[in-house]
Amino acid sequence: MNESASTDPALRTEALEQLLTERGLVSPEVVDGFVAKYERDVGPMIGARVVARAWTDPAYKARLLADAVPAIQEVAWGGGANGEHIVVVENTAAEHHVVVCTLCSCYPWPVLGLPPSWYKDPAYRARVVREPRAVLREMGMELPPEVRVTVHDSSAEVRWLVLPRRPEGTADHTEEQLAALVTRDAMVGVATVTA
Amino acid sequence: MEVTIPGVSDLGGTRGHGRVPVPDPAEPPFAAWWESRAFALAAFAMGRISGRNLDAFRLTLDRLPRDRYFDDGYFGRWLHAAERMLVESAILAPGAVTARARRLAGETVVEPAAPEPAKPDYAATGPGSLRTVDTPPAFAPGGCVRPVRGLRLPGYLRGRLGVVEAVRPAHVLPDTHAVFAGEHPQHVYTVSFTSRELYGSDECFTVTAELFESYLESA
């Protein structure tokens, strides 16, 4: 008996795909298409465009903070699951928001794509609701002591998107230039945007 | 019926996990080819193939043994949960994936016959998880509440005093939906908790979570 063969997730995945394909329940082409969507079309570039629009258009920002999904859909939308009701929260000099899902890894797919590995890591899921400043420091973000910190645990179907602070020295940037600066990590609240 | 979440996935506030990885901004969505296939197969297995739903998938993840939950990472647990759902719906025979994996590794293995499918007798009343309910919300923003029970109640919040921040759109109730006992949509509230209330902590911060109406009592 070859124990390692039967526990190797790559082999088990191949086995599962073969079994389902033989039964006509999936086809490799359909799997390819679904994977390509999340490798290529749906990702943090969508959220970055939303953030850049909010930084340059105050009326848009007001709509985004009041009712996020229609406002996001004005710019771009990844579709699919995990984003039926999105709430946008704004990071400021006085208040910092950071997002987690302690029970699984719920994440706003239609604006950010699939979550990064650190977001799915047990250490992040366990610790950011208990010692957020220490976790952010380990991830490279030091918050001044006077900043209020709010951690959003995505425990039901509400998904959270952080509107990061616009960096200094970007007054002359176009919306497109601004979008290029915005990172996935800043839109989850574990990094700042720098110019 | 009350379903309680086992401990394996209920990580909030637990200790002993070490450092958080430093983010890599260039990280691709999938670290390995098999992860991308497992992701798609699990997404298709839930609903379309197994007849199960998103809440049933989450509950299947919650009920995985610790090694299946943790050892192969996020997409590994998706893979293991997908297999379990497919076996529970009798799309696959128990042991079918193991037998095929051994054949792929060059062993001579007799594979179990495909069983007669037995999907749950279940159909959603609409797309997604958001619904409307006719009754007014029982709690209002500013109200004090205490979460006392519920499938999707993170353990570190149980029994803690919180404040209702917002009433969200009503959702399908995972407690019944996950076990095919109906959607029973409820109002959902964003509730905030102070770090002092949760941990007696000197570090000052706030945690919010979305909690179903039946999870909460007035405080």
mmCIF file of C-alpha atoms in Angstrom:
data_model
loop_
_atom_site.group_PDB
_atom_site.id
_atom_site.type_symbol
_atom_site.label_atom_id
_atom_site.label_comp_id
_atom_site.label_asym_id
_atom_site.label_seq_id
_atom_site.Cartn_x
_atom_site.Cartn_y
_atom_site.Cartn_z
ATOM 1 C CA MET A 1 0.000 0.000 0.000
ATOM 2 C CA ASN A 2 1.373 3.357 -1.013
ATOM 3 C CA GLU A 3 0.208 5.760 1.682
ATOM 4 C CA SER A 4 1.834 8.850 0.179
ATOM 5 C CA ALA A 5 0.153 8.361 -3.203
ATOM 6 C CA SER A 6 -3.305 8.270 -1.684
ATOM 7 C CA THR A 7 -2.742 11.335 0.527
ATOM 8 C CA ASP A 8 -0.986 13.564 -2.026
ATOM 9 C CA PRO A 9 -3.515 16.351 -2.732
ATOM 10 C CA ALA A 10 -2.272 16.765 -6.303
ATOM 11 C CA LEU A 11 -2.967 13.110 -7.059
ATOM 12 C CA ARG A 12 -6.291 13.171 -5.251
ATOM 13 C CA THR A 13 -7.315 16.231 -7.268
ATOM 14 C CA GLU A 14 -6.373 14.509 -10.514
ATOM 15 C CA ALA A 15 -8.271 11.423 -9.377
ATOM 16 C CA LEU A 16 -11.367 13.460 -8.529
ATOM 17 C CA GLU A 17 -11.282 15.305 -11.851
ATOM 18 C CA GLN A 18 -10.961 12.018 -13.755
ATOM 19 C CA LEU A 19 -13.857 10.420 -11.886
ATOM 20 C CA LEU A 20 -16.166 13.390 -12.437
ATOM 21 C CA THR A 21 -15.116 13.760 -16.073
ATOM 22 C CA GLU A 22 -15.762 10.069 -16.802
ATOM 23 C CA ARG A 23 -19.250 10.467 -15.396
ATOM 24 C CA GLY A 24 -19.886 13.511 -17.583
ATOM 25 C CA LEU A 25 -20.265 15.752 -14.515
ATOM 26 C CA VAL A 26 -17.452 18.165 -15.429
ATOM 27 C CA SER A 27 -15.301 18.698 -18.471
ATOM 28 C CA PRO A 28 -11.679 19.821 -18.473
ATOM 29 C CA GLU A 29 -12.631 22.804 -20.638
ATOM 30 C CA VAL A 30 -15.218 24.030 -18.148
ATOM 31 C CA VAL A 31 -12.711 23.664 -15.307
ATOM 32 C CA ASP A 32 -10.135 25.550 -17.407
ATOM 33 C CA GLY A 33 -12.561 28.390 -18.007
ATOM 34 C CA PHE A 34 -13.504 28.734 -14.364
ATOM 35 C CA VAL A 35 -9.860 28.762 -13.281
ATOM 36 C CA ALA A 36 -8.925 31.304 -15.955
ATOM 37 C CA LYS A 37 -11.632 33.676 -14.727
ATOM 38 C CA TYR A 38 -10.030 33.831 -11.285
ATOM 39 C CA GLU A 39 -6.458 33.836 -12.612
ATOM 40 C CA ARG A 40 -7.021 36.573 -15.160
ATOM 41 C CA ASP A 41 -10.298 38.477 -14.983
ATOM 42 C CA VAL A 42 -11.288 38.803 -11.328
ATOM 43 C CA GLY A 43 -8.747 40.274 -8.961
ATOM 44 C CA PRO A 44 -7.652 43.318 -6.977
ATOM 45 C CA MET A 45 -7.348 45.450 -10.120
ATOM 46 C CA ILE A 46 -11.134 45.814 -9.890
ATOM 47 C CA GLY A 47 -10.991 47.130 -6.329
ATOM 48 C CA ALA A 48 -8.070 49.387 -7.229
ATOM 49 C CA ARG A 49 -10.157 51.106 -9.889
ATOM 50 C CA VAL A 50 -12.977 51.594 -7.382
ATOM 51 C CA VAL A 51 -10.582 53.118 -4.830
ATOM 52 C CA ALA A 52 -9.019 55.452 -7.409
ATOM 53 C CA ARG A 53 -12.466 56.648 -8.475
ATOM 54 C CA ALA A 54 -13.411 57.297 -4.840
ATOM 55 C CA TRP A 55 -10.213 59.309 -4.313
ATOM 56 C CA THR A 56 -10.908 61.547 -7.296
ATOM 57 C CA ASP A 57 -14.697 61.889 -7.266
ATOM 58 C CA PRO A 58 -16.300 62.928 -3.932
ATOM 59 C CA ALA A 59 -19.829 62.202 -5.137
ATOM 60 C CA TYR A 60 -18.773 58.704 -6.163
ATOM 61 C CA LYS A 61 -17.101 58.164 -2.802
ATOM 62 C CA ALA A 62 -20.326 59.160 -1.028
ATOM 63 C CA ARG A 63 -22.299 56.661 -3.103
ATOM 64 C CA LEU A 64 -19.685 53.961 -2.453
ATOM 65 C CA LEU A 65 -19.781 54.438 1.304
ATOM 66 C CA ALA A 66 -23.592 54.591 1.350
ATOM 67 C CA ASP A 67 -24.362 51.529 -0.825
ATOM 68 C CA ALA A 68 -21.278 49.828 -2.160
ATOM 69 C CA VAL A 69 -22.432 47.193 -4.646
ATOM 70 C CA PRO A 70 -24.183 49.517 -7.151
ATOM 71 C CA ALA A 71 -21.293 51.980 -6.870
ATOM 72 C CA ILE A 72 -18.709 49.259 -7.492
ATOM 73 C CA GLN A 73 -20.733 48.044 -10.459
ATOM 74 C CA GLU A 74 -20.473 51.518 -12.013
ATOM 75 C CA VAL A 75 -16.726 50.858 -12.353
ATOM 76 C CA ALA A 76 -16.260 47.088 -12.678
ATOM 77 C CA TRP A 77 -17.591 43.868 -11.177
ATOM 78 C CA GLY A 78 -16.163 40.371 -11.005
ATOM 79 C CA GLY A 79 -19.516 38.645 -10.542
ATOM 80 C CA GLY A 80 -19.940 35.232 -9.018
ATOM 81 C CA ALA A 81 -20.234 34.338 -5.377
ATOM 82 C CA ASN A 82 -19.098 35.960 -2.169
ATOM 83 C CA GLY A 83 -20.113 39.569 -2.597
ATOM 84 C CA GLU A 84 -23.873 39.977 -2.574
ATOM 85 C CA HIS A 85 -23.687 42.733 0.038
ATOM 86 C CA ILE A 86 -20.421 44.660 0.339
ATOM 87 C CA VAL A 87 -19.752 47.398 2.881
ATOM 88 C CA VAL A 88 -16.912 49.859 2.264
ATOM 89 C CA VAL A 89 -15.162 51.395 5.274
ATOM 90 C CA GLU A 90 -12.747 54.313 5.021
ATOM 91 C CA ASN A 91 -9.350 54.411 6.654
ATOM 92 C CA THR A 92 -8.390 57.865 7.923
ATOM 93 C CA ALA A 93 -5.708 59.457 10.072
ATOM 94 C CA ALA A 94 -7.876 58.695 13.111
ATOM 95 C CA GLU A 95 -9.436 55.310 12.278
ATOM 96 C CA HIS A 96 -8.088 52.082 10.806
ATOM 97 C CA HIS A 97 -10.185 49.179 9.527
ATOM 98 C CA VAL A 98 -8.910 45.662 8.882
ATOM 99 C CA VAL A 99 -10.872 42.640 7.612
ATOM 100 C CA VAL A 100 -10.797 38.928 8.496
ATOM 101 C CA CYS A 101 -12.990 35.825 8.419
ATOM 102 C CA THR A 102 -12.194 33.788 11.527
ATOM 103 C CA LEU A 103 -14.515 30.853 10.672
ATOM 104 C CA CYS A 104 -13.349 30.261 7.096
ATOM 105 C CA SER A 105 -11.840 32.765 4.661
ATOM 106 C CA CYS A 106 -14.782 34.805 3.359
ATOM 107 C CA TYR A 107 -13.540 37.620 1.151
ATOM 108 C CA PRO A 108 -15.109 40.066 -1.346
ATOM 109 C CA TRP A 109 -14.390 38.040 -4.503
ATOM 110 C CA PRO A 110 -16.165 40.320 -7.034
ATOM 111 C CA VAL A 111 -13.830 43.232 -6.161
ATOM 112 C CA LEU A 112 -10.623 41.522 -4.965
ATOM 113 C CA GLY A 113 -10.654 38.039 -6.489
ATOM 114 C CA LEU A 114 -9.493 35.105 -4.396
ATOM 115 C CA PRO A 115 -7.882 35.756 -1.013
ATOM 116 C CA PRO A 116 -4.084 35.720 -0.619
ATOM 117 C CA SER A 117 -2.399 33.008 1.426
ATOM 118 C CA TRP A 118 -1.859 35.159 4.515
ATOM 119 C CA TYR A 119 -5.605 35.882 4.712
ATOM 120 C CA LYS A 120 -6.296 32.120 4.805
ATOM 121 C CA ASP A 121 -3.512 31.412 7.295
ATOM 122 C CA PRO A 122 -4.686 30.107 10.696
ATOM 123 C CA ALA A 123 -2.380 32.605 12.437
ATOM 124 C CA TYR A 124 -4.049 35.585 10.742
ATOM 125 C CA ARG A 125 -7.572 34.214 11.308
ATOM 126 C CA ALA A 126 -6.868 33.527 14.979
ATOM 127 C CA ARG A 127 -4.785 36.522 15.970
ATOM 128 C CA VAL A 128 -6.014 39.622 14.169
ATOM 129 C CA VAL A 129 -9.172 39.693 16.332
ATOM 130 C CA ARG A 130 -7.074 39.383 19.495
ATOM 131 C CA GLU A 131 -3.951 41.502 18.885
ATOM 132 C CA PRO A 132 -4.474 43.467 15.671
ATOM 133 C CA ARG A 133 -1.624 45.918 16.200
ATOM 134 C CA ALA A 134 0.915 43.142 16.734
ATOM 135 C CA VAL A 135 -0.337 41.297 13.660
ATOM 136 C CA LEU A 136 -0.183 44.430 11.515
ATOM 137 C CA ARG A 137 3.340 45.131 12.799
ATOM 138 C CA GLU A 138 4.463 41.637 11.765
ATOM 139 C CA MET A 139 2.975 42.293 8.348
ATOM 140 C CA GLY A 140 4.927 45.532 8.051
ATOM 141 C CA MET A 141 2.408 48.153 9.166
ATOM 142 C CA GLU A 142 2.972 50.218 12.309
ATOM 143 C CA LEU A 143 -0.086 52.171 13.489
ATOM 144 C CA PRO A 144 0.309 55.259 15.698
ATOM 145 C CA PRO A 145 -1.131 54.588 19.173
ATOM 146 C CA GLU A 146 -3.833 57.242 18.810
ATOM 147 C CA VAL A 147 -5.421 55.554 15.767
ATOM 148 C CA ARG A 148 -8.641 53.676 16.572
ATOM 149 C CA VAL A 149 -8.611 50.117 15.242
ATOM 150 C CA THR A 150 -11.703 48.184 14.113
ATOM 151 C CA VAL A 151 -11.461 44.554 12.992
ATOM 152 C CA HIS A 152 -14.316 43.263 10.815
ATOM 153 C CA ASP A 153 -14.950 39.520 11.171
ATOM 154 C CA SER A 154 -16.895 38.446 8.047
ATOM 155 C CA SER A 155 -19.053 35.881 9.848
ATOM 156 C CA ALA A 156 -22.117 35.917 7.530
ATOM 157 C CA GLU A 157 -22.683 37.094 3.922
ATOM 158 C CA VAL A 158 -21.623 40.733 4.367
ATOM 159 C CA ARG A 159 -18.242 41.372 2.749
ATOM 160 C CA TRP A 160 -15.946 44.260 3.646
ATOM 161 C CA LEU A 161 -13.744 46.410 1.436
ATOM 162 C CA VAL A 162 -11.346 48.953 2.929
ATOM 163 C CA LEU A 163 -10.967 52.344 1.230
ATOM 164 C CA PRO A 164 -7.324 53.122 2.017
ATOM 165 C CA ARG A 165 -5.889 56.601 2.585
ATOM 166 C CA ARG A 166 -4.747 58.389 -0.535
ATOM 167 C CA PRO A 167 -0.963 58.798 -0.360
ATOM 168 C CA GLU A 168 0.707 62.206 -0.124
ATOM 169 C CA GLY A 169 2.204 63.650 -3.282
ATOM 170 C CA THR A 170 -0.443 62.299 -5.643
ATOM 171 C CA ALA A 171 -2.453 65.462 -6.248
ATOM 172 C CA ASP A 172 -1.463 65.483 -9.920
ATOM 173 C CA HIS A 173 -2.047 61.774 -10.534
ATOM 174 C CA THR A 174 -4.750 60.655 -12.926
ATOM 175 C CA GLU A 175 -7.312 58.095 -11.825
ATOM 176 C CA GLU A 176 -5.424 55.465 -13.804
ATOM 177 C CA GLN A 177 -2.108 56.358 -12.157
ATOM 178 C CA LEU A 178 -3.760 56.191 -8.750
ATOM 179 C CA ALA A 179 -5.284 52.774 -9.465
ATOM 180 C CA ALA A 180 -1.821 51.444 -10.269
ATOM 181 C CA LEU A 181 -0.683 52.347 -6.725
ATOM 182 C CA VAL A 182 -3.526 50.593 -4.864
ATOM 183 C CA THR A 183 -2.677 47.137 -3.539
ATOM 184 C CA ARG A 184 -4.795 44.178 -2.522
ATOM 185 C CA ASP A 185 -3.305 44.278 0.972
ATOM 186 C CA ALA A 186 -4.293 47.948 1.447
ATOM 187 C CA MET A 187 -7.899 47.096 0.515
ATOM 188 C CA VAL A 188 -7.999 44.472 3.288
ATOM 189 C CA GLY A 189 -6.411 46.891 5.747
ATOM 190 C CA VAL A 190 -2.982 45.342 6.375
ATOM 191 C CA ALA A 191 -0.931 47.853 4.346
ATOM 192 C CA THR A 192 -0.874 51.509 3.391
ATOM 193 C CA VAL A 193 -0.754 52.798 -0.167
ATOM 194 C CA THR A 194 2.483 54.577 -1.051
ATOM 195 C CA ALA A 195 3.280 56.760 -4.041
ATOM 196 C CA MET B 1 -32.754 21.558 15.709
ATOM 197 C CA GLU B 2 -29.488 23.050 16.876
ATOM 198 C CA VAL B 3 -26.274 22.360 15.032
ATOM 199 C CA THR B 4 -23.089 23.461 16.715
ATOM 200 C CA ILE B 5 -19.883 24.226 14.942
ATOM 201 C CA PRO B 6 -16.984 21.963 15.833
ATOM 202 C CA GLY B 7 -13.755 23.521 16.982
ATOM 203 C CA VAL B 8 -11.572 22.861 13.960
ATOM 204 C CA SER B 9 -12.543 25.931 11.965
ATOM 205 C CA ASP B 10 -13.462 28.252 14.845
ATOM 206 C CA LEU B 11 -10.071 29.938 15.084
ATOM 207 C CA GLY B 12 -10.874 33.498 16.217
ATOM 208 C CA GLY B 13 -8.908 34.488 19.305
ATOM 209 C CA THR B 14 -7.201 31.098 19.700
ATOM 210 C CA ARG B 15 -3.512 30.916 20.597
ATOM 211 C CA GLY B 16 -0.509 28.912 19.487
ATOM 212 C CA HIS B 17 -0.375 29.847 15.798
ATOM 213 C CA GLY B 18 2.972 31.624 15.459
ATOM 214 C CA ARG B 19 3.652 34.537 13.177
ATOM 215 C CA VAL B 20 1.506 35.737 10.306
ATOM 216 C CA PRO B 21 3.193 35.368 6.897
ATOM 217 C CA VAL B 22 4.565 38.570 5.398
ATOM 218 C CA PRO B 23 2.388 39.350 2.358
ATOM 219 C CA ASP B 24 3.846 38.863 -1.104
ATOM 220 C CA PRO B 25 2.111 41.392 -3.388
ATOM 221 C CA ALA B 26 2.957 39.303 -6.458
ATOM 222 C CA GLU B 27 1.484 36.073 -5.084
ATOM 223 C CA PRO B 28 -0.675 34.329 -7.719
ATOM 224 C CA PRO B 29 -4.184 33.079 -6.785
ATOM 225 C CA PHE B 30 -2.990 29.456 -6.833
ATOM 226 C CA ALA B 31 0.356 28.223 -5.498
ATOM 227 C CA ALA B 32 0.197 24.989 -7.503
ATOM 228 C CA TRP B 33 -1.673 23.662 -10.514
ATOM 229 C CA TRP B 34 -3.661 21.175 -8.445
ATOM 230 C CA GLU B 35 -4.974 24.022 -6.250
ATOM 231 C CA SER B 36 -6.657 25.641 -9.235
ATOM 232 C CA ARG B 37 -8.282 22.347 -10.272
ATOM 233 C CA ALA B 38 -9.381 21.614 -6.685
ATOM 234 C CA PHE B 39 -10.899 25.104 -6.443
ATOM 235 C CA ALA B 40 -12.980 24.647 -9.584
ATOM 236 C CA LEU B 41 -13.994 21.074 -8.802
ATOM 237 C CA ALA B 42 -15.138 22.056 -5.314
ATOM 238 C CA ALA B 43 -17.072 25.023 -6.674
ATOM 239 C CA PHE B 44 -18.854 22.723 -9.150
ATOM 240 C CA ALA B 45 -19.286 19.919 -6.606
ATOM 241 C CA MET B 46 -21.270 22.172 -4.315
ATOM 242 C CA GLY B 47 -24.643 22.812 -5.885
ATOM 243 C CA ARG B 48 -24.388 21.637 -9.464
ATOM 244 C CA ILE B 49 -23.009 18.135 -8.859
ATOM 245 C CA SER B 50 -23.702 17.177 -5.243
ATOM 246 C CA GLY B 51 -26.974 19.050 -4.829
ATOM 247 C CA ARG B 52 -25.603 20.631 -1.674
ATOM 248 C CA ASN B 53 -25.368 24.356 -0.958
ATOM 249 C CA LEU B 54 -22.807 26.907 0.195
ATOM 250 C CA ASP B 55 -23.814 26.549 3.845
ATOM 251 C CA ALA B 56 -23.618 22.760 3.574
ATOM 252 C CA PHE B 57 -20.145 23.160 2.049
ATOM 253 C CA ARG B 58 -19.048 25.361 4.947
ATOM 254 C CA LEU B 59 -20.431 22.887 7.470
ATOM 255 C CA THR B 60 -18.618 20.077 5.664
ATOM 256 C CA LEU B 61 -15.385 22.072 6.000
ATOM 257 C CA ASP B 62 -16.118 22.620 9.701
ATOM 258 C CA ARG B 63 -16.557 18.884 10.221
ATOM 259 C CA LEU B 64 -13.336 17.779 8.558
ATOM 260 C CA PRO B 65 -10.804 16.007 10.760
ATOM 261 C CA ARG B 66 -7.975 18.316 11.827
ATOM 262 C CA ASP B 67 -5.433 16.842 9.428
ATOM 263 C CA ARG B 68 -7.793 17.170 6.470
ATOM 264 C CA TYR B 69 -8.597 20.737 7.480
ATOM 265 C CA PHE B 70 -5.053 21.990 7.984
ATOM 266 C CA ASP B 71 -2.430 19.785 6.331
ATOM 267 C CA ASP B 72 -3.026 20.627 2.670
ATOM 268 C CA GLY B 73 -3.933 24.289 3.156
ATOM 269 C CA TYR B 74 -6.990 26.181 1.990
ATOM 270 C CA PHE B 75 -7.541 24.430 -1.347
ATOM 271 C CA GLY B 76 -6.684 21.106 0.266
ATOM 272 C CA ARG B 77 -9.611 21.543 2.643
ATOM 273 C CA TRP B 78 -11.818 22.513 -0.304
ATOM 274 C CA LEU B 79 -10.752 19.303 -2.041
ATOM 275 C CA HIS B 80 -11.440 17.136 1.004
ATOM 276 C CA ALA B 81 -14.808 18.795 1.648
ATOM 277 C CA ALA B 82 -15.807 18.397 -2.008
ATOM 278 C CA GLU B 83 -14.995 14.688 -1.868
ATOM 279 C CA ARG B 84 -17.003 14.302 1.316
ATOM 280 C CA MET B 85 -20.045 16.086 -0.165
ATOM 281 C CA LEU B 86 -19.865 13.907 -3.265
ATOM 282 C CA VAL B 87 -19.718 10.747 -1.137
ATOM 283 C CA GLU B 88 -22.596 11.957 1.051
ATOM 284 C CA SER B 89 -24.655 12.553 -2.104
ATOM 285 C CA ALA B 90 -23.619 9.103 -3.409
ATOM 286 C CA ILE B 91 -22.093 10.611 -6.533
ATOM 287 C CA LEU B 92 -18.871 8.871 -5.552
ATOM 288 C CA ALA B 93 -18.416 5.635 -3.616
ATOM 289 C CA PRO B 94 -16.465 5.869 -0.359
ATOM 290 C CA GLY B 95 -12.817 5.247 -1.207
ATOM 291 C CA ALA B 96 -13.250 6.030 -4.921
ATOM 292 C CA VAL B 97 -10.804 8.944 -4.903
ATOM 293 C CA THR B 98 -8.212 7.015 -2.906
ATOM 294 C CA ALA B 99 -8.464 4.055 -5.266
ATOM 295 C CA ARG B 100 -8.053 6.235 -8.349
ATOM 296 C CA ALA B 101 -5.138 8.129 -6.778
ATOM 297 C CA ARG B 102 -3.375 4.802 -6.185
ATOM 298 C CA ARG B 103 -3.979 3.724 -9.749
ATOM 299 C CA LEU B 104 -2.532 7.026 -10.930
ATOM 300 C CA ALA B 105 0.527 6.226 -8.805
ATOM 301 C CA GLY B 106 0.920 2.917 -10.643
ATOM 302 C CA GLU B 107 -0.697 0.505 -8.206
ATOM 303 C CA THR B 108 -3.111 -2.208 -9.234
ATOM 304 C CA VAL B 109 -6.291 -1.369 -7.367
ATOM 305 C CA VAL B 110 -9.874 -2.483 -7.820
ATOM 306 C CA GLU B 111 -12.058 0.623 -7.862
ATOM 307 C CA PRO B 112 -15.477 0.649 -6.185
ATOM 308 C CA ALA B 113 -18.504 0.792 -8.468
ATOM 309 C CA ALA B 114 -20.265 4.126 -8.824
ATOM 310 C CA PRO B 115 -23.306 4.158 -6.513
ATOM 311 C CA GLU B 116 -26.853 5.302 -7.278
ATOM 312 C CA PRO B 117 -26.815 9.079 -6.606
ATOM 313 C CA ALA B 118 -28.851 10.262 -3.612
ATOM 314 C CA LYS B 119 -28.761 14.031 -3.661
ATOM 315 C CA PRO B 120 -30.559 16.008 -0.963
ATOM 316 C CA ASP B 121 -34.164 16.824 -1.767
ATOM 317 C CA TYR B 122 -33.545 20.523 -1.852
ATOM 318 C CA ALA B 123 -34.009 23.592 -4.037
ATOM 319 C CA ALA B 124 -33.126 27.184 -3.196
ATOM 320 C CA THR B 125 -35.998 29.696 -3.252
ATOM 321 C CA GLY B 126 -33.780 32.201 -5.092
ATOM 322 C CA PRO B 127 -30.226 32.982 -6.079
ATOM 323 C CA GLY B 128 -27.565 33.694 -3.474
ATOM 324 C CA SER B 129 -28.122 34.061 0.256
ATOM 325 C CA LEU B 130 -29.967 37.376 0.645
ATOM 326 C CA ARG B 131 -33.721 37.316 1.163
ATOM 327 C CA THR B 132 -36.439 39.631 2.433
ATOM 328 C CA VAL B 133 -38.423 38.981 5.605
ATOM 329 C CA ASP B 134 -41.797 40.463 6.489
ATOM 330 C CA THR B 135 -41.287 40.970 10.205
ATOM 331 C CA PRO B 136 -39.506 44.110 11.434
ATOM 332 C CA PRO B 137 -36.027 43.714 12.947
ATOM 333 C CA ALA B 138 -36.100 42.846 16.656
ATOM 334 C CA PHE B 139 -33.019 44.958 17.388
ATOM 335 C CA ALA B 140 -32.066 48.495 16.378
ATOM 336 C CA PRO B 141 -28.719 50.258 16.037
ATOM 337 C CA GLY B 142 -27.423 51.291 19.457
ATOM 338 C CA GLY B 143 -29.121 48.395 21.216
ATOM 339 C CA CYS B 144 -27.137 46.159 23.578
ATOM 340 C CA VAL B 145 -27.130 42.463 22.715
ATOM 341 C CA ARG B 146 -25.433 39.243 23.713
ATOM 342 C CA PRO B 147 -24.889 36.404 21.199
ATOM 343 C CA VAL B 148 -25.726 33.127 22.893
ATOM 344 C CA ARG B 149 -26.088 30.430 20.225
ATOM 345 C CA GLY B 150 -25.785 29.741 16.512
ATOM 346 C CA LEU B 151 -23.963 27.725 13.893
ATOM 347 C CA ARG B 152 -22.021 30.696 12.536
ATOM 348 C CA LEU B 153 -21.349 32.358 15.883
ATOM 349 C CA PRO B 154 -17.583 32.615 16.370
ATOM 350 C CA GLY B 155 -16.792 31.092 19.761
ATOM 351 C CA TYR B 156 -14.808 34.095 21.010
ATOM 352 C CA LEU B 157 -17.984 36.239 20.793
ATOM 353 C CA ARG B 158 -20.320 33.863 22.621
ATOM 354 C CA GLY B 159 -21.845 35.448 25.710
ATOM 355 C CA ARG B 160 -20.067 38.777 25.187
ATOM 356 C CA LEU B 161 -21.840 42.110 25.425
ATOM 357 C CA GLY B 162 -22.067 43.916 22.090
ATOM 358 C CA VAL B 163 -23.751 46.903 20.483
ATOM 359 C CA VAL B 164 -25.810 46.734 17.290
ATOM 360 C CA GLU B 165 -24.113 48.919 14.680
ATOM 361 C CA ALA B 166 -26.308 48.242 11.640
ATOM 362 C CA VAL B 167 -29.179 46.134 10.349
ATOM 363 C CA ARG B 168 -28.053 44.315 7.191
ATOM 364 C CA PRO B 169 -30.153 42.660 4.463
ATOM 365 C CA ALA B 170 -31.766 39.458 5.737
ATOM 366 C CA HIS B 171 -29.946 36.200 4.944
ATOM 367 C CA VAL B 172 -30.823 32.550 4.615
ATOM 368 C CA LEU B 173 -30.177 30.975 8.044
ATOM 369 C CA PRO B 174 -27.122 28.683 7.823
ATOM 370 C CA ASP B 175 -28.219 26.669 10.879
ATOM 371 C CA THR B 176 -31.127 25.134 8.959
ATOM 372 C CA HIS B 177 -29.980 25.691 5.372
ATOM 373 C CA ALA B 178 -26.729 23.760 5.854
ATOM 374 C CA VAL B 179 -28.668 20.633 6.829
ATOM 375 C CA PHE B 180 -31.476 21.036 4.231
ATOM 376 C CA ALA B 181 -34.066 21.987 6.853
ATOM 377 C CA GLY B 182 -35.183 25.147 5.027
ATOM 378 C CA GLU B 183 -33.928 28.655 4.366
ATOM 379 C CA HIS B 184 -35.719 30.382 7.282
ATOM 380 C CA PRO B 185 -34.259 33.828 6.441
ATOM 381 C CA GLN B 186 -33.579 36.185 9.336
ATOM 382 C CA HIS B 187 -32.436 39.724 9.925
ATOM 383 C CA VAL B 188 -28.677 40.035 10.256
ATOM 384 C CA TYR B 189 -26.923 42.637 12.377
ATOM 385 C CA THR B 190 -23.426 44.018 12.459
ATOM 386 C CA VAL B 191 -22.586 43.934 16.167
ATOM 387 C CA SER B 192 -19.502 45.560 17.699
ATOM 388 C CA PHE B 193 -17.542 44.352 20.704
ATOM 389 C CA THR B 194 -14.778 46.074 22.645
ATOM 390 C CA SER B 195 -11.435 44.356 23.199
ATOM 391 C CA ARG B 196 -11.925 44.832 26.934
ATOM 392 C CA GLU B 197 -15.223 42.939 26.840
ATOM 393 C CA LEU B 198 -13.761 40.133 24.728
ATOM 394 C CA TYR B 199 -10.425 39.620 26.397
ATOM 395 C CA GLY B 200 -10.114 42.015 29.346
ATOM 396 C CA SER B 201 -7.437 43.447 27.090
ATOM 397 C CA ASP B 202 -5.516 46.656 27.657
ATOM 398 C CA GLU B 203 -5.032 46.970 23.902
ATOM 399 C CA CYS B 204 -7.947 49.146 22.828
ATOM 400 C CA PHE B 205 -9.757 48.102 19.652
ATOM 401 C CA THR B 206 -13.184 47.073 18.350
ATOM 402 C CA VAL B 207 -14.282 43.864 16.644
ATOM 403 C CA THR B 208 -17.444 43.655 14.518
ATOM 404 C CA ALA B 209 -19.244 40.552 13.254
ATOM 405 C CA GLU B 210 -22.486 39.780 11.414
ATOM 406 C CA LEU B 211 -24.895 37.841 13.596
ATOM 407 C CA PHE B 212 -28.334 36.389 12.906
ATOM 408 C CA GLU B 213 -31.341 37.538 14.926
ATOM 409 C CA SER B 214 -31.853 34.156 16.623
ATOM 410 C CA TYR B 215 -28.232 34.211 17.804
ATOM 411 C CA LEU B 216 -28.865 37.324 19.915
ATOM 412 C CA GLU B 217 -30.560 38.185 23.198
ATOM 413 C CA SER B 218 -31.244 41.693 24.486
ATOM 414 C CA ALA B 219 -28.795 42.819 27.144
#
